Tab-separated table of C-alpha atoms in Angstrom:
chain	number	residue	atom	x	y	z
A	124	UNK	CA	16.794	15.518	-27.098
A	125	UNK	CA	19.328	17.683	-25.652
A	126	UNK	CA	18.713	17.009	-22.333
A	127	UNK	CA	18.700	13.119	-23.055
A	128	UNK	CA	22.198	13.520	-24.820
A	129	UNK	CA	23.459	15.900	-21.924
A	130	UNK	CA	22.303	12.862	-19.389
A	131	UNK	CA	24.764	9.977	-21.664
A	132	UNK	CA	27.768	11.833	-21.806
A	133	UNK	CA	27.133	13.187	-17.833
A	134	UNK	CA	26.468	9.455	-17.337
A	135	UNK	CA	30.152	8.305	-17.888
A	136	UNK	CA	32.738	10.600	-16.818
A	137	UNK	CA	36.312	8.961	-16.668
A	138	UNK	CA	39.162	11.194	-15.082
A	139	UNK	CA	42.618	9.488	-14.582
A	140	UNK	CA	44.676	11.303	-12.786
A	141	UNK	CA	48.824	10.227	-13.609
A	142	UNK	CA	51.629	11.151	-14.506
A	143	UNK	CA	53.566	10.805	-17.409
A	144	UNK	CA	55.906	8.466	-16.352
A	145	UNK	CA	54.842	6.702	-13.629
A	146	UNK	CA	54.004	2.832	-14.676
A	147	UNK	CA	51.294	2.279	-12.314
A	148	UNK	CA	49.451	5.410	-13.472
A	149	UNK	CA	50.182	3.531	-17.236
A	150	UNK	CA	48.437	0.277	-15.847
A	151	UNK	CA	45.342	2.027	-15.444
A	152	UNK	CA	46.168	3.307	-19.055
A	153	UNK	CA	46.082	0.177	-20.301
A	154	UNK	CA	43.019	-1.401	-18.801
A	155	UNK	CA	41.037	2.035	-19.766
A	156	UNK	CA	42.279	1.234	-23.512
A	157	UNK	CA	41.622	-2.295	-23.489
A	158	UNK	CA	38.092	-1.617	-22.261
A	159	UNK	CA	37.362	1.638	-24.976
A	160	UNK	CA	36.691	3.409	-22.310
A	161	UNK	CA	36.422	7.364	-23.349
A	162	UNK	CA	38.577	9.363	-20.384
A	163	UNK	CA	40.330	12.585	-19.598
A	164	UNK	CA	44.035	12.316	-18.453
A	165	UNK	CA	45.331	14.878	-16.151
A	166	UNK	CA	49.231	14.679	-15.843
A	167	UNK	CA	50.190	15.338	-12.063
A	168	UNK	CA	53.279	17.732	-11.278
A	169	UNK	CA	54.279	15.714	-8.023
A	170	UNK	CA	56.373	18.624	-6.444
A	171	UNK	CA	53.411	20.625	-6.470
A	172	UNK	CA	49.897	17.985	-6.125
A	173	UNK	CA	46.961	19.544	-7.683
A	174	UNK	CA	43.956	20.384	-4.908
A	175	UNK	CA	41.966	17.922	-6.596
A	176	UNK	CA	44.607	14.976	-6.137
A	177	UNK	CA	44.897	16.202	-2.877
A	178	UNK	CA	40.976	16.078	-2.602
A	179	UNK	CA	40.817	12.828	-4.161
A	180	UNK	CA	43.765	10.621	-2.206
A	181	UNK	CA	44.212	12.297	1.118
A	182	UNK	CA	45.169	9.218	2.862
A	183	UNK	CA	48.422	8.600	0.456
A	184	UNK	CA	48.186	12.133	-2.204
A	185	UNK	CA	49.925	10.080	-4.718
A	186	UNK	CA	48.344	8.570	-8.301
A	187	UNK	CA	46.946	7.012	-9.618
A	188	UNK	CA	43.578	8.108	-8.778
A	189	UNK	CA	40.978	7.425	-11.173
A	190	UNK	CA	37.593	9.509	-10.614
A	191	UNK	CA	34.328	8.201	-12.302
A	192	UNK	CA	31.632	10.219	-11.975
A	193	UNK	CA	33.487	12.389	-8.934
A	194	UNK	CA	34.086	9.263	-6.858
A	195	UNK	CA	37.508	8.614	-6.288
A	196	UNK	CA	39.580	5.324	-6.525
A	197	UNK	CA	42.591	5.305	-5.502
A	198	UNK	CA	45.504	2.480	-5.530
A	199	UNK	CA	46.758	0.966	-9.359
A	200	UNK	CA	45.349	-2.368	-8.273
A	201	UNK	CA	42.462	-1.671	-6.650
A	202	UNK	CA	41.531	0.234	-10.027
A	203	UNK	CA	42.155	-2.182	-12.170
A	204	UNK	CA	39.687	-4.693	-10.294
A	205	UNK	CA	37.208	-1.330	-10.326
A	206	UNK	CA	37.614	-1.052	-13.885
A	207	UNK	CA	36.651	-4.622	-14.793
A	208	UNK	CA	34.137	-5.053	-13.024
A	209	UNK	CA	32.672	-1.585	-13.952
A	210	UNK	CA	33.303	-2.141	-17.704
A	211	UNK	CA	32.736	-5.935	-18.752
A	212	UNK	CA	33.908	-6.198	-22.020
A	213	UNK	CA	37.701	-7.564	-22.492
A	214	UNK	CA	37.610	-9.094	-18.889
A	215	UNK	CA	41.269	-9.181	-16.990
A	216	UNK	CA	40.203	-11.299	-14.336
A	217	UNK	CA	38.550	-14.702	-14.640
A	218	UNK	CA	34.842	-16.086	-13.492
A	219	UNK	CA	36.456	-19.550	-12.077
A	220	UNK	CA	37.189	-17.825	-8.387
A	221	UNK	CA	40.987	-20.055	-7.968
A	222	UNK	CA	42.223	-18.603	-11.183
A	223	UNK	CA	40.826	-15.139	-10.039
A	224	UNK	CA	43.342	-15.986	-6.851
A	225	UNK	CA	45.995	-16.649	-9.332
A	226	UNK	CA	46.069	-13.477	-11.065
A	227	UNK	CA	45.992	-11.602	-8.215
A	228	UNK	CA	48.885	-13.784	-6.376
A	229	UNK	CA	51.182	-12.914	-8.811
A	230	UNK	CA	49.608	-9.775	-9.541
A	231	UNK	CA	50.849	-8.988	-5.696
A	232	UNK	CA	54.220	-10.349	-6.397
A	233	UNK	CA	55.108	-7.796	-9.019
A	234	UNK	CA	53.895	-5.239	-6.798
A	235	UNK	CA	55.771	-6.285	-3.325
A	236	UNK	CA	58.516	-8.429	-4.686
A	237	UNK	CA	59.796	-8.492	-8.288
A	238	UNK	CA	59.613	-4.437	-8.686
A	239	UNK	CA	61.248	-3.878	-4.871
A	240	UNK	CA	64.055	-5.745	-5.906
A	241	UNK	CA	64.693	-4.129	-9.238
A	242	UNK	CA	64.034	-0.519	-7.984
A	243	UNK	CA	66.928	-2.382	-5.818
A	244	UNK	CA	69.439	-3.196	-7.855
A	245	UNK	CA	68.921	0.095	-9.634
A	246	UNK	CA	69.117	2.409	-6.552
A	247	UNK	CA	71.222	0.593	-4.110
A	248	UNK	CA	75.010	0.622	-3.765
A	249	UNK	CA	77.341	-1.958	-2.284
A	250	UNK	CA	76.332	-4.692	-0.117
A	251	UNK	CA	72.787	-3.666	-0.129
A	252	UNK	CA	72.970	-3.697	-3.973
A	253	UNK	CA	74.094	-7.346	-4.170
A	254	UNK	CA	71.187	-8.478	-2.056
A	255	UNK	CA	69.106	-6.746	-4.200
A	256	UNK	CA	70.398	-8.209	-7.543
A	257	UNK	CA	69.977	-11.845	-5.897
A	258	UNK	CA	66.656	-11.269	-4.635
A	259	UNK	CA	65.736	-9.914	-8.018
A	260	UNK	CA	67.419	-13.598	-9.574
A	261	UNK	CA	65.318	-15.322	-7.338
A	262	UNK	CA	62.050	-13.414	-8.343
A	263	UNK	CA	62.865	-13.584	-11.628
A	264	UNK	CA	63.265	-17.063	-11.737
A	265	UNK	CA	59.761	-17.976	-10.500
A	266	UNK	CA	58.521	-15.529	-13.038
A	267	UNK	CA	60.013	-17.620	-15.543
A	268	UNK	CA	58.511	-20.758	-14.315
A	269	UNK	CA	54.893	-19.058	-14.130
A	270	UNK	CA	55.551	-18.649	-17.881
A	271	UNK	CA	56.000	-22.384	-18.560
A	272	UNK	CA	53.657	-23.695	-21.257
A	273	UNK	CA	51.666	-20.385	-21.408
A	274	UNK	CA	51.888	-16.996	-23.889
A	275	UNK	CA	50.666	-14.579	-21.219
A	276	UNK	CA	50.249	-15.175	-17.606
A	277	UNK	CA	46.320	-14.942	-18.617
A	278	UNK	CA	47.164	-17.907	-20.948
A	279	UNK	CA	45.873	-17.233	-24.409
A	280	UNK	CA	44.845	-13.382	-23.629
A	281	UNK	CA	46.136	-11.013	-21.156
A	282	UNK	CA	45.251	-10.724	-17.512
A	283	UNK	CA	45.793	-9.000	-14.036
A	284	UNK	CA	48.943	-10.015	-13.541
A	285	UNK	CA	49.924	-9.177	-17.590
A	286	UNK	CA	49.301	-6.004	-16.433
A	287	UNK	CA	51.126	-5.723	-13.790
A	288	UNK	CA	53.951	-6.661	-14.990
A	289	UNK	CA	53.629	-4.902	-18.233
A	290	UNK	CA	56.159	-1.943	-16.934
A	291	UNK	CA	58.969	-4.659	-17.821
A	292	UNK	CA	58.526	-4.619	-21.350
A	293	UNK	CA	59.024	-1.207	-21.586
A	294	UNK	CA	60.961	0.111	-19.009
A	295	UNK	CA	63.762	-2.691	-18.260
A	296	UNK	CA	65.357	-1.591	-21.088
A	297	UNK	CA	65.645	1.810	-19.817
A	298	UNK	CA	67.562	0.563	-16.792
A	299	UNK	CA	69.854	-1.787	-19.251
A	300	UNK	CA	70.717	1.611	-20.813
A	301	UNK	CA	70.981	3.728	-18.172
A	302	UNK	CA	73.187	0.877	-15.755
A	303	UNK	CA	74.913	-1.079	-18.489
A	304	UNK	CA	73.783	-3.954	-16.997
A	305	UNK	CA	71.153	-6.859	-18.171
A	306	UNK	CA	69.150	-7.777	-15.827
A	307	UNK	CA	66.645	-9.364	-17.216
A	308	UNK	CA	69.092	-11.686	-19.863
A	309	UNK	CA	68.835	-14.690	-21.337
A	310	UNK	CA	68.235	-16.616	-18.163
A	311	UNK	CA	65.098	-16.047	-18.897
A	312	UNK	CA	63.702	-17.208	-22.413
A	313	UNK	CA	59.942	-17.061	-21.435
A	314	UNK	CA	60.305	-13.879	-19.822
A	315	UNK	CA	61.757	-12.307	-22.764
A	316	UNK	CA	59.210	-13.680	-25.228
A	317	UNK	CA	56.193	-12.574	-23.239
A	318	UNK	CA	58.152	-8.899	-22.926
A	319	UNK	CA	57.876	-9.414	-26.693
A	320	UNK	CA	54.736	-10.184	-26.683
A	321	UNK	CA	52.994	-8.021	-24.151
A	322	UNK	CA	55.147	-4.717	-26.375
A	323	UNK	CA	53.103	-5.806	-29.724
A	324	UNK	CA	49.948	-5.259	-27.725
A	325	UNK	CA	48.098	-2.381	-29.080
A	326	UNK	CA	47.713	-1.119	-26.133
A	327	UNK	CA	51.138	-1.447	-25.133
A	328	UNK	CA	52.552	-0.249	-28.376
A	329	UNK	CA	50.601	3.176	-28.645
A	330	UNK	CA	50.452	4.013	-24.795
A	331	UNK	CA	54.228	3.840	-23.714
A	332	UNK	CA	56.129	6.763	-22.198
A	333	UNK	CA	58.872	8.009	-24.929
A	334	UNK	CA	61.861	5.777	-24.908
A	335	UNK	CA	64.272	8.622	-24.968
A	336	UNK	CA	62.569	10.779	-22.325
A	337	UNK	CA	62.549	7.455	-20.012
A	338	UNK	CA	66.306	7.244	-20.170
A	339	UNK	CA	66.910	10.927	-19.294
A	340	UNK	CA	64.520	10.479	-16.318
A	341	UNK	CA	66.108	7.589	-14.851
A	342	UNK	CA	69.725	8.583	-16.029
A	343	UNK	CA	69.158	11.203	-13.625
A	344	UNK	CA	67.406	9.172	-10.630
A	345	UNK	CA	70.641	6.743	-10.956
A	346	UNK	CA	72.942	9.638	-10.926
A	347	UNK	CA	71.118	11.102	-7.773
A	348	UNK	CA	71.484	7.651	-6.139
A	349	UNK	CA	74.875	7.154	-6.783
A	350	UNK	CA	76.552	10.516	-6.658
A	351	UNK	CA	79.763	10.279	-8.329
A	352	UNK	CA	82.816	10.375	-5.560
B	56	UNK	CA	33.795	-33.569	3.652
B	57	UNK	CA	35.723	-31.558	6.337
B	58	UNK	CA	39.157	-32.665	4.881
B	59	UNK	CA	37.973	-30.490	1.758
B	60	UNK	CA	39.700	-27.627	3.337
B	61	UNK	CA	42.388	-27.423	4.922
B	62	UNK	CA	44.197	-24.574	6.332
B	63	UNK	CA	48.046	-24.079	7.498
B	64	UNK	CA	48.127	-21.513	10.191
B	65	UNK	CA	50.429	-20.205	12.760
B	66	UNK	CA	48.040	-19.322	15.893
B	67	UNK	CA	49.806	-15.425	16.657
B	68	UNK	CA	49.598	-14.901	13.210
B	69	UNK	CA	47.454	-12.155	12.170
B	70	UNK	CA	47.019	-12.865	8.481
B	71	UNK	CA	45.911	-16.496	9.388
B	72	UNK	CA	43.314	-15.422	12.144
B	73	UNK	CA	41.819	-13.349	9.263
B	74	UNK	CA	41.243	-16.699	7.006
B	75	UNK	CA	40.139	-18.446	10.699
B	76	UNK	CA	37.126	-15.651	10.915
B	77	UNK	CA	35.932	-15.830	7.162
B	78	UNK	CA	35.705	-19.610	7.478
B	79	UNK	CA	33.780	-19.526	10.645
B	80	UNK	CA	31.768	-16.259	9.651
B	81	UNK	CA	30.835	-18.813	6.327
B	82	UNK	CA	30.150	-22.114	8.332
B	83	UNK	CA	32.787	-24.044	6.582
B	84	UNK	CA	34.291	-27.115	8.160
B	85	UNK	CA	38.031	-27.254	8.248
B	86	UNK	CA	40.646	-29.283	9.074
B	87	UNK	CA	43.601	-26.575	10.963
B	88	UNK	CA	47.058	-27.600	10.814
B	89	UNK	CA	49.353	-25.289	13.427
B	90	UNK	CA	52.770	-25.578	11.728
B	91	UNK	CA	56.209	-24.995	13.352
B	92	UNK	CA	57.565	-22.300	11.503
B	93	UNK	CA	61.306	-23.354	12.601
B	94	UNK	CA	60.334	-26.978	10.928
B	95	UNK	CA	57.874	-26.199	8.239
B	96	UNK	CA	56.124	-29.391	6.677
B	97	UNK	CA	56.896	-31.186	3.699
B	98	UNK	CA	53.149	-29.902	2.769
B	99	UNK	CA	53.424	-26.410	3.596
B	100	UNK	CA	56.326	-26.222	1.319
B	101	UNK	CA	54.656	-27.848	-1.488
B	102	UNK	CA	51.441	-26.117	-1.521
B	103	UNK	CA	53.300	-22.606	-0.947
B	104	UNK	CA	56.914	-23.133	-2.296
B	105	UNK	CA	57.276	-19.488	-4.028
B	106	UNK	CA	56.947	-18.157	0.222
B	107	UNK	CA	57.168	-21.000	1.850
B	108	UNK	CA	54.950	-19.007	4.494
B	109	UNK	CA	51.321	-19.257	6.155
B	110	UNK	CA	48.733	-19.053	5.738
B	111	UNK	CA	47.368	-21.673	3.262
B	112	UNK	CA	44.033	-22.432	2.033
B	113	UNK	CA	43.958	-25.997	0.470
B	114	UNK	CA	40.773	-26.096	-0.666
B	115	UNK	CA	40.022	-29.662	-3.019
B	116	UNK	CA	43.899	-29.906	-2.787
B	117	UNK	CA	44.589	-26.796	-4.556
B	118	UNK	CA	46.050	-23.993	-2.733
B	119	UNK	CA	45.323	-20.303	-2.454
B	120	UNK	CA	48.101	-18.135	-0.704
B	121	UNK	CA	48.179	-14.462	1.190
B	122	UNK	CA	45.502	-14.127	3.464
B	123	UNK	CA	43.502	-11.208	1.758
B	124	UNK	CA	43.332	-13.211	-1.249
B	125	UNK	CA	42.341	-16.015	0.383
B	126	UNK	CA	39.345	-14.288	1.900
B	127	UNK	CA	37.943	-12.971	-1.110
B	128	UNK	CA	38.612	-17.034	-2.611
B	129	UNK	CA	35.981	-17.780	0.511
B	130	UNK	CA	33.636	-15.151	-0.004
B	131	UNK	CA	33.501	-16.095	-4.078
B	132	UNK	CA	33.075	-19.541	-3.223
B	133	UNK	CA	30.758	-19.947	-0.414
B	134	UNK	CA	28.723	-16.901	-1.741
B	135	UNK	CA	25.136	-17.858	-0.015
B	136	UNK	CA	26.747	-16.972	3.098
B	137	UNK	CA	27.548	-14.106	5.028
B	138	UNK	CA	29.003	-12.409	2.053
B	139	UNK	CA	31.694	-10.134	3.360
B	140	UNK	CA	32.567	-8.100	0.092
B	141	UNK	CA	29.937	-5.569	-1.373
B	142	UNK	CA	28.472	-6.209	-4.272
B	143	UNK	CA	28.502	-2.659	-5.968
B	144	UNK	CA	31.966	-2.178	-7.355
B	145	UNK	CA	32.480	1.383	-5.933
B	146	UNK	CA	31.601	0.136	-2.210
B	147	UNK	CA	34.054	-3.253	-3.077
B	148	UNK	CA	36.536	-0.985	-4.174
B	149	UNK	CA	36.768	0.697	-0.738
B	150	UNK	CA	36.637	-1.894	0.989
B	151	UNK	CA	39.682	-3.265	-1.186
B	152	UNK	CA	41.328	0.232	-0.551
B	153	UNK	CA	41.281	-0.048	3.096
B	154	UNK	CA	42.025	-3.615	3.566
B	155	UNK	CA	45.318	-2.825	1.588
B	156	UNK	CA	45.512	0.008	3.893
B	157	UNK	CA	45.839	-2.375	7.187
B	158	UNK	CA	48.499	-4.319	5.056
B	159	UNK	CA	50.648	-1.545	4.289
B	160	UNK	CA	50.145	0.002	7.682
B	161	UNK	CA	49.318	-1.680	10.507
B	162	UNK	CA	51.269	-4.968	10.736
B	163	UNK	CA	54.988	-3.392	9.610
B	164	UNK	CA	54.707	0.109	12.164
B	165	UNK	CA	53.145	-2.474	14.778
B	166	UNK	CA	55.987	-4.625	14.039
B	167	UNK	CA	58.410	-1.451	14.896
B	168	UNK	CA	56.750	-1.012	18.210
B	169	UNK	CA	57.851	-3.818	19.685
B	170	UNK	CA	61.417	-4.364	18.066
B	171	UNK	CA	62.503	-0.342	18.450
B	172	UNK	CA	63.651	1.587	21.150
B	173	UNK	CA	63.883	5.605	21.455
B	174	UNK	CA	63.134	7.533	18.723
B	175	UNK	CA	62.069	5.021	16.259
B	176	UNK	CA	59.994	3.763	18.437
B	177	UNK	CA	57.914	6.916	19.570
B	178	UNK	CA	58.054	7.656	15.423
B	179	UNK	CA	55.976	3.957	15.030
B	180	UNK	CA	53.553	4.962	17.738
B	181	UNK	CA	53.026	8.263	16.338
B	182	UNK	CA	52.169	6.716	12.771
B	183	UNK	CA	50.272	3.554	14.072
B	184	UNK	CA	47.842	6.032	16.108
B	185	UNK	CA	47.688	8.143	13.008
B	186	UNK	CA	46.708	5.184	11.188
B	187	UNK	CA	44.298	3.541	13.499
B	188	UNK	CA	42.657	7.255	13.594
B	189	UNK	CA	42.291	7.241	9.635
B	190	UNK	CA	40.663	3.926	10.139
B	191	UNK	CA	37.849	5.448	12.887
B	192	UNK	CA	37.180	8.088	10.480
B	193	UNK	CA	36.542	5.350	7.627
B	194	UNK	CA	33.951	3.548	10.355
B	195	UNK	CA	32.188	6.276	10.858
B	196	UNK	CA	29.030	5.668	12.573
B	197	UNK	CA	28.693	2.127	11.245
B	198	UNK	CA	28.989	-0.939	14.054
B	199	UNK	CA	31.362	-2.486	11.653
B	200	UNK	CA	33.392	-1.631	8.632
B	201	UNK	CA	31.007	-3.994	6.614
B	202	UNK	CA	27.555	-1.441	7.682
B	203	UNK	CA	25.268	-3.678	9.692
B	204	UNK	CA	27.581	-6.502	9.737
B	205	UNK	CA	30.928	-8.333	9.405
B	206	UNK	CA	33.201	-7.059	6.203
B	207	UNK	CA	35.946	-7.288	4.524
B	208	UNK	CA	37.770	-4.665	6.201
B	209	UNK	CA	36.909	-5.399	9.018
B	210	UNK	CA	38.048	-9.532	8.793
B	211	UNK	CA	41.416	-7.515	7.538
B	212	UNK	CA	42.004	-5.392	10.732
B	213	UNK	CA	41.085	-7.445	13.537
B	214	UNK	CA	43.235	-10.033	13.646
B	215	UNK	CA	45.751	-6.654	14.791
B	216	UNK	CA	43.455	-6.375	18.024
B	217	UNK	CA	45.109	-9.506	19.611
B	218	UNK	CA	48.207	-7.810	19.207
B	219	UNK	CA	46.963	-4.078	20.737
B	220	UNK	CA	48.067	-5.501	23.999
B	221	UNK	CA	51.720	-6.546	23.086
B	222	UNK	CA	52.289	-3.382	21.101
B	223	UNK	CA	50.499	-1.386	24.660
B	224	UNK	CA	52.959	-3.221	26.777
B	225	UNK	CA	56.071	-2.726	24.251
B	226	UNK	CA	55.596	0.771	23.362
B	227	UNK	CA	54.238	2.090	26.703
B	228	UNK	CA	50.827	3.102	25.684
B	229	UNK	CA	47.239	3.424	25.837
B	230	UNK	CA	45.305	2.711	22.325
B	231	UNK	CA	41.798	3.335	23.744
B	232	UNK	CA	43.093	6.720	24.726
B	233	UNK	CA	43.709	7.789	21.510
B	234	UNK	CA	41.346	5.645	19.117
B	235	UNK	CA	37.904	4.600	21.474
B	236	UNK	CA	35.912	3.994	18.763
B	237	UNK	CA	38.313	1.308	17.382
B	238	UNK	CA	38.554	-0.264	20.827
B	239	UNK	CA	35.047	-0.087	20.937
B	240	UNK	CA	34.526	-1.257	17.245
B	241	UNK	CA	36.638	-4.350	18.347
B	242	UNK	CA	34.908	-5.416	21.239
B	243	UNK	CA	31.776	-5.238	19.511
B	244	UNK	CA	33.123	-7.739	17.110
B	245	UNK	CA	34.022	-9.910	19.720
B	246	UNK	CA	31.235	-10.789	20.422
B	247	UNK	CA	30.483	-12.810	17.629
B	248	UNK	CA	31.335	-16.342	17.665
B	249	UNK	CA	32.786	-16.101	14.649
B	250	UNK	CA	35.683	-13.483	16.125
B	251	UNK	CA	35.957	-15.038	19.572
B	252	UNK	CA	36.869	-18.329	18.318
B	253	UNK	CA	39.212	-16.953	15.637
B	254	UNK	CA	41.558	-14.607	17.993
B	255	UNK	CA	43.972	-15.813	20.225
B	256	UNK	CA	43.883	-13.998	24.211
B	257	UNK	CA	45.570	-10.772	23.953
B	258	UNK	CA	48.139	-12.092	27.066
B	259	UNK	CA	49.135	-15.189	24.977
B	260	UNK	CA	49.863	-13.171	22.002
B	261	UNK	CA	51.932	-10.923	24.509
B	262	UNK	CA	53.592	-13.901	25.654
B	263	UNK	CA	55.078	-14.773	22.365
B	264	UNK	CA	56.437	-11.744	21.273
B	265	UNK	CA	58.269	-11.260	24.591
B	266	UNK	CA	59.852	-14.824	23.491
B	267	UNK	CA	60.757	-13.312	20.320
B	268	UNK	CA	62.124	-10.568	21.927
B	269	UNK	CA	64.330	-12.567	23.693
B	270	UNK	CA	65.028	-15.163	21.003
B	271	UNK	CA	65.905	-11.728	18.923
B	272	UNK	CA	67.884	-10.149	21.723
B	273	UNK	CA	65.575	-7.339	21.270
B	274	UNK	CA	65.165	-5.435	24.627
């Protein structure tokens, strides 16, 4: 008996490897949570990377790395596809292989276009600053029109892409504070609904990063960007 | 039913030799459509009007964009065939791993070999060897990133051998020097039909980008 209930809980070991504020190390979070899946967090100190993140990622060294039963995975997105199709209940991606294509299209987009241009307009002075804010319009705007006619970008339940751009619904209002400017305004009605939305999750709503410990972070990122003259 | 599928392409482009090679590794009948970037259809811009850029699968009239996306679209669809993604979800996660890794790496330092001079320039080599050297060590001892045959990874990376030349020329190198079990690795790939028919000559491809250069001003 022993030995058989040694074997189960050997048989599923779930490390995540994060930190606590980084939003693609909260993805994983999320998907773990959705799923029930049982894991152990261990909060990275990124000026000085643990041997076993350094073990686990050598080709980048950063997290998230997520480690079931000692074999790595590294890369938020490339975990999240691990993690569904390792774990079937609460599916984020779809059977029907074009809808699949969907979520991860825009999926991408957060990653190499929406988010660039915000961590833009948030770190960039000047010229470089304005591009950043239009670019960031632009992107927005074809967010918004994804939304049309749908509660999540999943449709009636959350998906891939939900995910990845779940980091606005908690952490555009940090830059709102922190800049005194709206980025994300009333331009975009769908945008702010699903923020809405996506923050009543229970996932969302019991796995966030402390408001007030978000705004001293950044406060201090912005004021290292744009050193007072 | 070869009007099924159609694909937009751009024949120097990497990303759109990578959807050519699934399609023939699969057997699937297409209908290509070269587009002039400097005049892009009315279609292209319908079917991809959030990038307006190639490639694009229309497959039944409904596009799928962004090559790597589009090659796991194939290898869901026409799933009897040559299946190029694993089916255990720790080897498919790999394989996703490094495919990203060619994305992130090898087209944007390859890109700064030919358009840099000087220091930038020797700083590109130094990282796109680096790169290329991680990428032998994830081969191994395998004939192709796949294991006995064709992958994912490597439909990702060799599209970028067409370009070794231009970046050999540019940068004032030797790859095989450095990374002879890539070279090797490539060579063996082209010898499938699927990869011979897919790449354009390495002297073409060299071709264009000195036109760029010059269209650029780039020395």
């Amino acid at each position: 008996m022993k030995v058989e209930c040694a074997k189960t809980m050997a048989a599923e070991e779930v490390k995540l490897l994060k930190t606590w504020s980084s939003l693609f190390g909260l993805r994983v979070v999320w998907a773990l949570k959705l799923k029930g899946i049982q894991y152990d967090a261990i909060d990275e100190d990124l000026s000085n990377k643990s041997a076993l993140l350094l073990q686990h990622n050598p080709v980048y060294k950063k997290i998230p790395v997520l480690v079931h039963n000692g074999k790595p995975i590294s890369e938020s997105l490339v975990i999240l596809e691990y993690i569904d199709e390792t774990w079937k209940q609460n599916p984020i991606l779809p059977e029907d292989p074009l809808e699949k294509a969907r979520e991860r299209f825009w999926a991408k987009f957060n990653d190499e276009k929406l988010l660039p241009s915000i961590w833009g307009a948030f770190t960039k002075e000047g010229k470089e600053r304005e591009e950043a804010i239009a670019a960031a319009v632009e992107n927005l705007k074809l967010v918004e029109e994804e939304l049309k006619g749908k509660k999540f970008f999943g449709g009636e339940k959350i998906g891939l892409a939900d995910v990845a751009f779940g980091w606005l619904a908690y952490l555009i209002c940090v830059f709102d504070e922190v800049t005194g400017f709206k980025i994300v305004n009333e331009r975009y009605p769908l945008l702010l609904a699903w923020m809405q939305e996506f923050s009543q999750l229970p996932i969302a709503k019991d796995n966030c990063p402390p408001h007030d410990k978000l705004v001293i972070k950044f406060q201090a990122l912005y004021e290292k960007h744009h050193p007072a003259k | 039913m070869s009007e099924e599928v159609v694909l937009l392409d751009f024949w120097p482009s990497p990303f759109g030799m990578r959807v050519r090679i699934a399609l023939a590794e699969k057997g699937i009948q297409y209908e290509y459509q070269e587009e002039d970037l400097r005049n892009k259809s009315d279609l292209l811009l319908k079917m991809n009007p959030i990038h307006k850029k190639i490639p694009v699968l229309i497959h039944r009239g409904k596009p799928v964009c962004e090559s790597l996306i589009q090659v796991q679209y194939i290898d869901e669809v026409w799933h009897d065939k040559s299946p190029l993604i694993p089916s255990d979800p720790y080897q498919r996660a790999n394989a996703r791993f490094w495919a990203d890794f060619v994305d992130k790496k090898i087209y944007e330092i390859g890109t700064k070999i030919w358009t840099t001079k000087g220091e930038e320039q020797a700083a590109a080599k130094k990282e796109f060897i680096e790169s290329l050297k991680l990428l032998e060590g994830e081969l191994g001892d395998k004939p192709y990133f796949g294991g006995d045959n064709l992958g994912y990874v490597d439909v990702a990376l060799l599209p970028f051998y067409s370009w070794f030349y231009a970046y050999e020329k540019c940068g004032n190198f030797t790859i095989e020097e450095e990374c002879p079990k890539l070279i090797a690795w490539a060579k063996r790939c082209l010898q499938k039909e699927s990869v011979a028919k897919s790449l354009p000559d390495q002297e073409k491809v060299y071709g264009f980008v000195l036109q760029l250069k010059k269209a650029f001003g780039i020395e």
